[in-house]
Tab-separated table of C-alpha atoms and ligand atoms in Angstrom:
chain	number	residue	atom	x	y	z
A	201	MET	CA	8.868	-23.915	15.037
A	202	ALA	CA	7.156	-20.868	13.409
A	203	THR	CA	8.479	-20.499	9.911
A	204	ALA	CA	8.492	-17.607	7.166
A	205	THR	CA	9.507	-19.358	4.043
A	206	ILE	CA	11.131	-17.031	1.555
A	207	ASP	CA	10.801	-17.921	-2.129
A	208	LEU	CA	13.411	-16.570	-4.010
A	209	ASP	CA	12.286	-17.796	-7.180
A	210	ALA	CA	9.266	-15.897	-6.588
A	211	LEU	CA	11.211	-13.192	-5.797
A	212	ARG	CA	13.267	-13.226	-9.106
A	213	ARG	CA	9.646	-13.346	-10.786
A	214	ASN	CA	8.554	-10.680	-9.459
A	215	LEU	CA	11.899	-8.596	-10.272
A	216	LYS	CA	11.416	-9.378	-13.850
A	217	LEU	CA	7.750	-8.445	-13.908
A	218	LEU	CA	8.659	-4.852	-12.612
A	219	ARG	CA	11.736	-4.512	-14.616
A	220	SER	CA	9.518	-5.072	-17.852
A	221	ARG	CA	7.553	-2.388	-16.788
A	222	LEU	CA	10.486	-0.022	-16.452
A	223	SER	CA	10.787	2.829	-18.939
A	224	PRO	CA	14.274	2.277	-21.324
A	225	GLY	CA	17.169	3.275	-19.669
A	226	CYS	CA	15.522	3.457	-16.155
A	227	GLU	CA	17.764	1.581	-13.398
A	228	PHE	CA	15.915	-0.281	-10.306
A	229	LEU	CA	16.379	0.418	-6.693
A	230	ALA	CA	15.095	-2.213	-4.384
A	231	ALA	CA	13.634	-1.214	-1.028
A	232	VAL	CA	15.554	-3.756	1.344
A	233	LYS	CA	14.841	-1.535	4.379
A	234	ALA	CA	13.286	-3.171	7.621
A	235	ASN	CA	15.130	-6.256	6.871
A	236	ALA	CA	13.658	-6.453	3.402
A	237	TYR	CA	10.077	-5.922	4.706
A	238	GLY	CA	10.839	-8.862	7.161
A	239	HIS	CA	12.089	-10.906	4.267
A	240	GLY	CA	15.822	-10.578	5.389
A	241	ALA	CA	17.979	-7.798	3.931
A	242	VAL	CA	20.978	-10.056	3.082
A	243	PRO	CA	20.076	-13.129	1.534
A	244	VAL	CA	17.097	-10.912	-0.302
A	245	ALA	CA	19.711	-8.327	-1.364
A	246	ARG	CA	22.542	-11.220	-2.543
A	247	GLU	CA	19.746	-12.769	-4.273
A	248	LEU	CA	18.607	-9.276	-6.137
A	249	GLU	CA	22.646	-8.720	-7.047
A	250	ARG	CA	23.172	-11.933	-8.702
A	251	GLU	CA	19.930	-11.039	-10.805
A	252	GLY	CA	21.917	-7.433	-11.826
A	253	VAL	CA	19.930	-5.171	-9.324
A	254	ALA	CA	22.564	-2.181	-9.207
A	255	TRP	CA	20.984	0.113	-6.338
A	256	PHE	CA	19.533	-1.139	-2.624
A	257	GLY	CA	17.503	1.382	-0.734
A	258	VAL	CA	17.539	1.147	3.387
A	259	ALA	CA	16.413	3.012	6.406
A	260	THR	CA	19.202	3.265	8.732
A	261	ALA	CA	22.618	3.458	9.127
A	262	GLU	CA	22.922	0.198	10.738
A	263	GLU	CA	20.841	-1.337	7.721
A	264	ALA	CA	23.253	0.264	5.399
A	265	LEU	CA	26.389	-1.157	7.076
A	266	GLU	CA	25.170	-4.760	7.826
A	267	LEU	CA	24.461	-5.050	3.708
A	268	ARG	CA	27.804	-3.607	3.225
A	269	GLU	CA	29.507	-5.701	5.801
A	270	ASP	CA	27.798	-9.104	4.450
A	271	GLY	CA	29.220	-8.349	0.908
A	272	ILE	CA	26.498	-6.322	-1.017
A	273	ALA	CA	28.720	-4.542	-3.614
A	274	GLY	CA	26.251	-2.412	-4.906
A	275	ARG	CA	24.753	1.248	-4.408
A	276	ILE	CA	23.253	1.550	-1.208
A	277	LEU	CA	21.133	4.292	-0.626
A	278	LEU	CA	20.358	5.506	2.884
A	279	LEU	CA	16.994	6.921	2.365
A	280	ALA	CA	16.598	9.200	5.337
A	281	PRO	CA	18.849	12.092	6.136
A	282	ALA	CA	22.199	11.439	7.038
A	283	GLY	CA	22.749	11.786	11.047
A	284	GLU	CA	24.489	9.004	13.136
A	285	ARG	CA	27.597	7.312	11.666
A	286	VAL	CA	28.417	9.486	8.882
A	287	ASP	CA	32.174	8.326	9.090
A	288	GLU	CA	31.339	4.866	8.798
A	289	LEU	CA	29.203	5.521	5.877
A	290	LEU	CA	31.416	7.367	4.049
A	291	SER	CA	34.106	4.300	4.529
A	292	SER	CA	31.666	2.251	3.184
A	293	ASP	CA	30.809	3.643	0.437
A	294	VAL	CA	27.264	4.588	1.155
A	295	ASP	CA	25.193	7.281	-0.718
A	296	LEU	CA	23.957	10.241	1.228
A	297	VAL	CA	20.640	11.883	1.279
A	298	VAL	CA	20.636	15.735	2.186
A	299	ALA	CA	16.967	16.855	2.972
A	300	GLY	CA	17.853	20.122	4.985
A	301	ARG	CA	20.417	21.907	6.557
A	302	TYR	CA	21.290	19.602	9.245
A	303	SER	CA	22.054	16.641	6.813
A	304	LEU	CA	23.757	19.208	4.651
A	305	GLU	CA	26.251	20.488	7.426
A	306	ARG	CA	26.561	16.413	8.327
A	307	VAL	CA	27.704	15.446	5.134
A	308	ARG	CA	30.071	18.471	4.870
A	309	SER	CA	31.535	17.304	7.925
A	310	ILE	CA	33.114	14.283	6.210
A	311	ALA	CA	33.844	15.950	2.933
A	312	SER	CA	37.322	16.133	3.975
A	313	ARG	CA	37.551	12.637	4.031
A	314	GLY	CA	36.220	11.288	1.178
A	315	THR	CA	33.616	12.797	-1.577
A	316	PRO	CA	30.417	11.697	0.085
A	317	ARG	CA	27.735	10.976	-2.744
A	318	VAL	CA	24.548	13.110	-2.015
A	319	HIS	CA	21.127	12.775	-3.220
A	320	LEU	CA	18.804	15.781	-2.444
A	321	LYS	CA	15.445	15.085	-1.278
A	322	ILE	CA	12.834	17.650	-1.841
A	323	ASP	CA	9.159	17.794	-0.591
A	324	THR	CA	6.744	18.159	-3.291
A	325	GLY	CA	3.809	16.975	-1.311
A	326	MET	CA	4.553	14.087	0.868
A	327	GLY	CA	5.256	16.063	3.791
A	328	ARG	CA	7.851	13.673	5.396
A	329	LEU	CA	11.305	14.740	4.488
A	330	GLY	CA	12.937	17.641	2.337
A	331	LEU	CA	12.471	21.437	1.878
A	332	PRO	CA	9.863	22.600	-0.433
A	333	PRO	CA	11.323	23.252	-3.933
A	334	GLY	CA	11.863	27.105	-3.057
A	335	GLU	CA	14.053	26.402	-0.151
A	336	ALA	CA	15.705	23.360	-1.427
A	337	LEU	CA	16.941	25.226	-4.059
A	338	GLU	CA	19.629	27.108	-2.074
A	339	LEU	CA	20.678	23.479	-1.183
A	340	ALA	CA	21.121	22.209	-4.365
A	341	ARG	CA	23.285	25.399	-5.385
A	342	GLU	CA	25.522	24.932	-2.192
A	343	LEU	CA	25.833	21.223	-3.329
A	344	ASP	CA	26.695	22.008	-6.777
A	345	ARG	CA	29.390	24.618	-5.581
A	346	ASP	CA	30.995	22.407	-3.197
A	347	GLU	CA	33.793	20.575	-4.915
A	348	ARG	CA	34.368	17.825	-1.914
A	349	VAL	CA	30.488	16.605	-2.682
A	350	ARG	CA	29.183	14.665	-5.475
A	351	LEU	CA	25.364	15.859	-6.162
A	352	GLU	CA	23.944	12.587	-7.457
A	353	SER	CA	20.634	12.939	-7.783
A	354	VAL	CA	17.248	14.792	-6.944
A	355	TRP	CA	14.487	12.916	-5.548
A	356	THR	CA	11.006	13.287	-4.127
A	357	HIS	CA	8.696	10.864	-2.660
A	358	LEU	CA	4.857	10.100	-3.894
A	359	ALA	CA	2.084	10.572	-1.374
A	360	THR	CA	-0.934	9.114	-3.330
A	361	ALA	CA	0.880	7.064	-6.327
A	362	ASP	CA	-1.419	4.058	-5.521
A	363	GLU	CA	-4.979	6.162	-5.767
A	364	PRO	CA	-4.790	6.922	-9.748
A	365	ASP	CA	-7.671	9.591	-9.207
A	366	HIS	CA	-5.622	11.686	-6.766
A	367	PRO	CA	-5.386	15.243	-7.818
A	368	LEU	CA	-2.007	15.551	-5.272
A	369	THR	CA	0.184	13.128	-7.811
A	370	GLY	CA	0.149	15.337	-10.393
A	371	GLN	CA	0.738	18.305	-8.489
A	372	GLN	CA	3.919	16.738	-7.093
A	373	LEU	CA	5.223	15.710	-10.381
A	374	GLU	CA	4.583	19.204	-11.624
A	375	ALA	CA	6.457	20.636	-8.698
A	376	PHE	CA	9.625	18.185	-9.568
A	377	GLU	CA	9.433	18.668	-13.134
A	378	SER	CA	9.287	22.724	-12.295
A	379	PHE	CA	12.248	22.250	-9.852
A	380	ARG	CA	14.167	20.132	-12.564
A	381	GLU	CA	13.777	23.253	-15.034
A	382	THR	CA	14.839	25.746	-12.689
A	383	LEU	CA	18.016	23.444	-11.705
A	384	SER	CA	18.971	23.235	-15.473
A	385	ARG	CA	18.261	27.394	-15.835
A	386	GLU	CA	20.627	27.689	-13.133
A	387	GLY	CA	23.189	25.165	-15.120
A	388	ILE	CA	23.306	22.819	-11.879
A	389	GLU	CA	23.432	19.313	-13.552
A	390	VAL	CA	21.880	16.359	-11.834
A	391	PRO	CA	23.057	12.589	-13.068
A	392	LEU	CA	19.648	11.062	-11.509
A	393	LEU	CA	16.049	12.005	-10.737
A	394	HIS	CA	13.756	10.059	-9.120
A	395	THR	CA	10.233	10.179	-7.737
A	396	CYS	CA	8.865	6.492	-8.076
A	397	ASN	CA	7.376	3.625	-5.537
A	398	SER	CA	6.106	0.351	-6.806
A	399	ALA	CA	3.061	2.155	-7.405
A	400	GLY	CA	4.241	4.973	-9.234
A	401	LEU	CA	6.670	2.044	-11.282
A	402	LEU	CA	3.629	0.609	-12.439
A	403	ALA	CA	0.995	3.362	-12.540
A	404	LEU	CA	3.290	6.614	-13.737
A	405	PRO	CA	5.646	5.830	-16.827
A	406	LYS	CA	6.289	9.327	-17.384
A	407	ALA	CA	7.521	9.852	-14.094
A	408	HIS	CA	10.422	7.086	-13.981
A	409	TYR	CA	13.180	9.420	-14.960
A	410	GLY	CA	16.642	7.538	-14.363
A	411	LEU	CA	15.516	5.188	-11.347
A	412	VAL	CA	12.307	3.804	-9.540
A	413	ARG	CA	12.598	2.775	-5.857
A	414	ALA	CA	10.424	-0.238	-5.427
A	415	GLY	CA	9.959	-2.363	-2.047
A	416	ILE	CA	6.296	-3.950	-2.121
A	417	ALA	CA	5.654	-5.379	-5.331
A	418	LEU	CA	8.788	-7.232	-5.266
A	419	TYR	CA	7.773	-8.842	-2.384
A	420	GLY	CA	4.551	-9.773	-4.460
A	421	TYR	CA	1.854	-7.384	-3.088
A	422	PRO	CA	0.454	-5.325	-5.556
A	423	PRO	CA	0.336	-1.690	-3.924
A	424	PRO	CA	-2.850	-0.742	-1.752
A	425	GLY	CA	-4.939	0.577	-4.298
A	426	THR	CA	-4.774	-1.852	-6.744
A	427	SER	CA	-7.231	-4.708	-5.910
A	428	PRO	CA	-6.731	-8.582	-6.966
A	429	ASP	CA	-9.959	-8.752	-8.358
A	430	PRO	CA	-10.249	-6.223	-11.581
A	431	ALA	CA	-14.034	-5.739	-11.092
A	432	GLU	CA	-13.422	-4.455	-7.395
A	433	SER	CA	-10.710	-2.475	-8.456
A	434	SER	CA	-10.988	1.066	-8.533
A	435	VAL	CA	-7.901	0.888	-10.767
A	436	ASP	CA	-8.098	2.108	-14.304
A	437	THR	CA	-6.475	-0.834	-16.330
A	438	GLN	CA	-5.892	1.002	-19.514
A	439	SER	CA	-3.308	3.310	-18.011
A	440	GLY	CA	-1.678	0.077	-17.181
A	441	ARG	CA	-2.665	0.039	-13.534
A	442	ALA	CA	-3.657	-3.583	-13.895
A	443	ALA	CA	-5.033	-4.908	-10.734
A	444	GLY	CA	-3.538	-8.116	-9.101
A	445	LEU	CA	-0.728	-8.307	-12.161
A	446	GLY	CA	0.728	-11.400	-11.536
A	447	PHE	CA	3.202	-10.854	-8.354
A	448	THR	CA	3.477	-13.744	-6.369
A	449	PRO	CA	3.787	-13.298	-2.558
A	450	VAL	CA	7.421	-14.170	-1.673
A	451	MET	CA	6.559	-14.844	2.272
A	452	THR	CA	4.703	-17.771	3.418
A	453	LEU	CA	4.281	-17.848	7.137
A	454	SER	CA	3.928	-21.064	8.909
A	455	ALA	CA	3.559	-22.930	12.331
A	456	PRO	CA	3.066	-25.839	13.851
A	457	VAL	CA	0.188	-27.150	15.677
A	458	VAL	CA	1.501	-27.800	19.000
A	459	PHE	CA	-1.792	-29.271	20.642
A	460	ALA	CA	-5.466	-30.611	19.286
A	461	LYS	CA	-8.423	-31.653	21.447
A	462	ARG	CA	-12.092	-32.210	20.556
A	463	VAL	CA	-14.247	-29.703	22.411
A	464	PRO	CA	-18.341	-29.926	23.290
A	465	ALA	CA	-20.679	-27.565	21.688
A	466	GLY	CA	-20.572	-24.125	24.316
A	467	ALA	CA	-17.054	-24.588	25.109
A	468	THR	CA	-15.229	-21.097	25.250
A	469	ILE	CA	-11.812	-20.435	23.892
A	470	SER	CA	-8.671	-18.128	25.211
A	471	TYR	CA	-8.459	-14.809	26.839
A	472	GLY	CA	-12.045	-13.198	27.538
A	473	ALA	CA	-14.251	-16.340	26.233
A	474	THR	CA	-14.841	-14.233	23.335
A	475	TRP	CA	-15.838	-17.300	21.270
A	476	ARG	CA	-18.062	-20.141	22.190
A	477	ALA	CA	-18.165	-23.456	19.983
A	478	PRO	CA	-20.931	-23.534	18.426
A	479	ARG	CA	-20.635	-27.626	18.271
A	480	ASP	CA	-18.498	-29.953	19.016
A	481	THR	CA	-15.347	-29.303	17.070
A	482	THR	CA	-11.412	-29.820	16.876
A	483	ILE	CA	-9.567	-26.609	18.438
A	484	ALA	CA	-6.068	-26.543	17.225
A	485	THR	CA	-3.464	-24.781	19.084
A	486	VAL	CA	-0.898	-23.077	17.130
A	487	ARG	CA	2.566	-22.118	18.283
A	488	LEU	CA	2.429	-18.520	16.711
A	489	GLY	CA	1.358	-15.183	18.547
A	490	TYR	CA	1.409	-11.793	18.517
A	491	ALA	CA	4.503	-11.725	19.789
A	492	ASP	CA	5.668	-13.473	16.428
A	493	GLY	CA	4.189	-10.322	14.639
A	494	TYR	CA	0.685	-11.788	13.881
A	495	PRO	CA	-2.068	-9.140	14.997
A	496	ARG	CA	-4.004	-9.712	18.057
A	497	LEU	CA	-6.536	-7.729	15.920
A	498	LEU	CA	-6.737	-10.566	13.867
A	499	SER	CA	-8.676	-12.603	16.603
A	500	ASN	CA	-11.981	-13.894	15.746
A	501	ARG	CA	-11.633	-12.746	12.276
A	502	ALA	CA	-8.849	-14.347	10.298
A	503	TRP	CA	-8.382	-17.829	8.929
A	504	ALA	CA	-5.447	-19.770	8.348
A	505	LEU	CA	-4.853	-23.263	6.216
A	506	LEU	CA	-4.841	-26.570	7.797
A	507	GLY	CA	-4.819	-29.903	6.555
A	508	GLY	CA	-5.853	-27.985	3.105
A	509	ARG	CA	-8.860	-26.418	4.195
A	510	ARG	CA	-9.636	-22.980	5.455
A	511	ALA	CA	-9.579	-22.941	9.475
A	512	PRO	CA	-11.003	-19.922	11.390
A	513	VAL	CA	-8.820	-18.359	14.048
A	514	VAL	CA	-11.051	-18.562	17.002
A	515	GLY	CA	-10.678	-16.527	20.453
A	516	MET	CA	-8.163	-13.803	21.618
A	517	VAL	CA	-4.721	-14.245	19.754
A	518	CYS	CA	-2.445	-14.602	22.392
A	519	MET	CA	1.150	-13.938	22.919
A	520	ASP	CA	2.496	-17.126	21.712
A	521	GLN	CA	0.002	-19.317	20.654
A	522	LEU	CA	-3.372	-19.079	18.568
A	523	MET	CA	-6.378	-21.460	18.197
A	524	LEU	CA	-8.060	-22.670	15.348
A	525	ASP	CA	-11.270	-24.208	14.798
A	526	ALA	CA	-10.164	-27.209	12.859
A	527	GLY	CA	-14.065	-28.713	12.896
A	528	ASP	CA	-13.821	-32.365	12.126
A	529	LEU	CA	-10.333	-32.629	10.774
A	530	ASP	CA	-7.828	-35.128	11.836
A	531	VAL	CA	-5.336	-33.046	13.102
A	532	VAL	CA	-2.272	-34.033	15.077
A	533	PRO	CA	0.671	-32.215	16.583
A	534	GLY	CA	3.101	-30.935	14.212
A	535	ASP	CA	0.853	-30.349	11.253
A	536	ASP	CA	1.680	-27.284	9.805
A	537	ALA	CA	-0.849	-23.999	9.620
A	538	VAL	CA	-0.313	-21.323	7.107
A	539	LEU	CA	-1.119	-18.153	8.116
A	540	PHE	CA	-0.500	-15.875	5.083
A	541	GLY	CA	0.967	-16.605	1.733
A	542	GLY	CA	1.003	-19.812	-0.092
A	543	SER	CA	-2.247	-21.746	0.098
A	544	GLY	CA	-3.193	-19.437	2.788
A	545	PRO	CA	-4.738	-16.081	3.015
A	546	GLY	CA	-2.914	-13.060	1.343
A	547	ALA	CA	-1.133	-10.580	3.962
A	548	ASP	CA	-3.446	-7.940	1.968
A	549	GLU	CA	-6.302	-10.012	3.027
A	550	LEU	CA	-5.392	-10.188	6.263
A	551	ALA	CA	-4.034	-6.717	6.509
A	552	SER	CA	-7.630	-5.263	5.264
A	553	LEU	CA	-9.228	-7.106	7.735
A	554	VAL	CA	-7.564	-4.722	10.448
A	555	GLY	CA	-7.397	-1.766	8.564
A	556	THR	CA	-3.653	-1.691	7.812
A	557	ILE	CA	-1.776	-3.041	4.819
A	558	SER	CA	0.326	-5.550	3.601
A	559	TYR	CA	3.620	-3.841	3.914
A	560	GLU	CA	3.095	-3.776	8.109
A	561	MET	CA	1.763	-7.467	7.938
A	562	VAL	CA	5.017	-8.934	6.375
A	563	SER	CA	7.733	-6.373	7.840
A	564	SER	CA	6.198	-7.046	11.283
A	565	VAL	CA	7.082	-10.912	11.254
A	566	ALA	CA	9.352	-11.111	14.774
A	567	ALA	CA	12.983	-11.924	14.486
A	568	ARG	CA	12.310	-15.256	16.557
A	569	VAL	CA	10.286	-16.685	13.336
A	570	GLU	CA	12.941	-18.598	11.662
A	571	ARG	CA	13.399	-17.392	7.807
A	572	VAL	CA	13.813	-20.452	5.451
A	573	TYR	CA	14.812	-19.704	1.958
A	574	THR	CA	13.785	-21.951	-1.049
A	575	GLY	CA	14.264	-21.683	-4.914
B	273	PLP	C1	10.303	1.967	0.950
B	273	PLP	C2	10.575	2.876	0.421
B	273	PLP	C3	9.875	3.033	-1.419
B	273	PLP	C4	9.687	1.577	-1.560
B	273	PLP	O1	7.982	1.683	-1.482
B	273	PLP	P1	6.921	0.611	-1.870
B	273	PLP	O2	5.958	1.124	-1.942
B	273	PLP	O3	7.127	-0.630	-1.166
B	273	PLP	O4	7.461	0.423	-3.292
B	273	PLP	C5	10.283	3.992	-2.022
B	273	PLP	N1	10.806	5.167	-1.903
B	273	PLP	C6	11.186	5.313	-0.227
B	273	PLP	C7	11.589	6.798	-0.236
B	273	PLP	C8	10.884	4.437	0.555
B	273	PLP	O5	11.282	4.694	1.866
């Protein structure tokens, strides 16, 4: 059975490493959206809660409610504007986001039944959620005046925190600072401010404010733009953007060999006959395919660890299976191949082969892949 083994020791080590970089007094929000980037939201959040993490970030109402139903007691911030199921979110004590007029009205619609805690999102340059500071100011005033809601935080999201030289980061932080000053001039008190994701946590200590929201580094991958090899990295180690940084990938994706056979030189493998054996070799068929979240684009490009050796992925990746060139390795059904993580390639290494990022590799691992927890 294809398995994603989740190493909770590694998760704790990554958390410790990230906390050691936090500015004094800054709190930590663990992004556990998208099933904790494929790692399993509830087990991951439980483990982090045991380690004292007080905030969890999710992307949908369902994700927020699932965490609550499964006993997560900490603050849960729904990182997107409140739209559906706001009643249930309020009764489950979920922190809500206001990004514009619509979400403000949604929050007000439930305000007679409790005191929603709201987080005003402003757009300083990401261009995804929230109004620009000029327009967001009116929302801030209304939230401040409304006794039935609690304005908990003002926050923004950085588009280029992982690119040390990009001018947008500075512009966004300036816009955020100046919004903060405007609020304080108007006497609008905001308990919490936050801007940083993993990349910002590592690179922008001045922008930590009261909370950082980290995901990918927690799961063991340096944010894109930092390279594991300092020599190849565009990263400025002096500003604290050290490459690699000692994170350990939390997920190891493995799957069993279900069939193996010798093929003669010239034999072709898989759909389209895109790979031809250059010599007599052993082909191992592995029970994992693109429906398990292993990208078809990795056909003829990636490798897996099999019997302690690198075995190239040969031929097109199929829906449920892929083939490895095992060379002269003695391989039998039941042997496990490591597709990424552990001693196999990094999810970031495979991601870069197909023009994506580690986030997409880990969060795409399908529901039918069993999650197994160790540590
Ligand atoms: C997912 C997410 C994060 C975490 O980003 P990483 O790059 O994984 O650290 C932070 N903030 C918001 C709004 C997010 O959606």
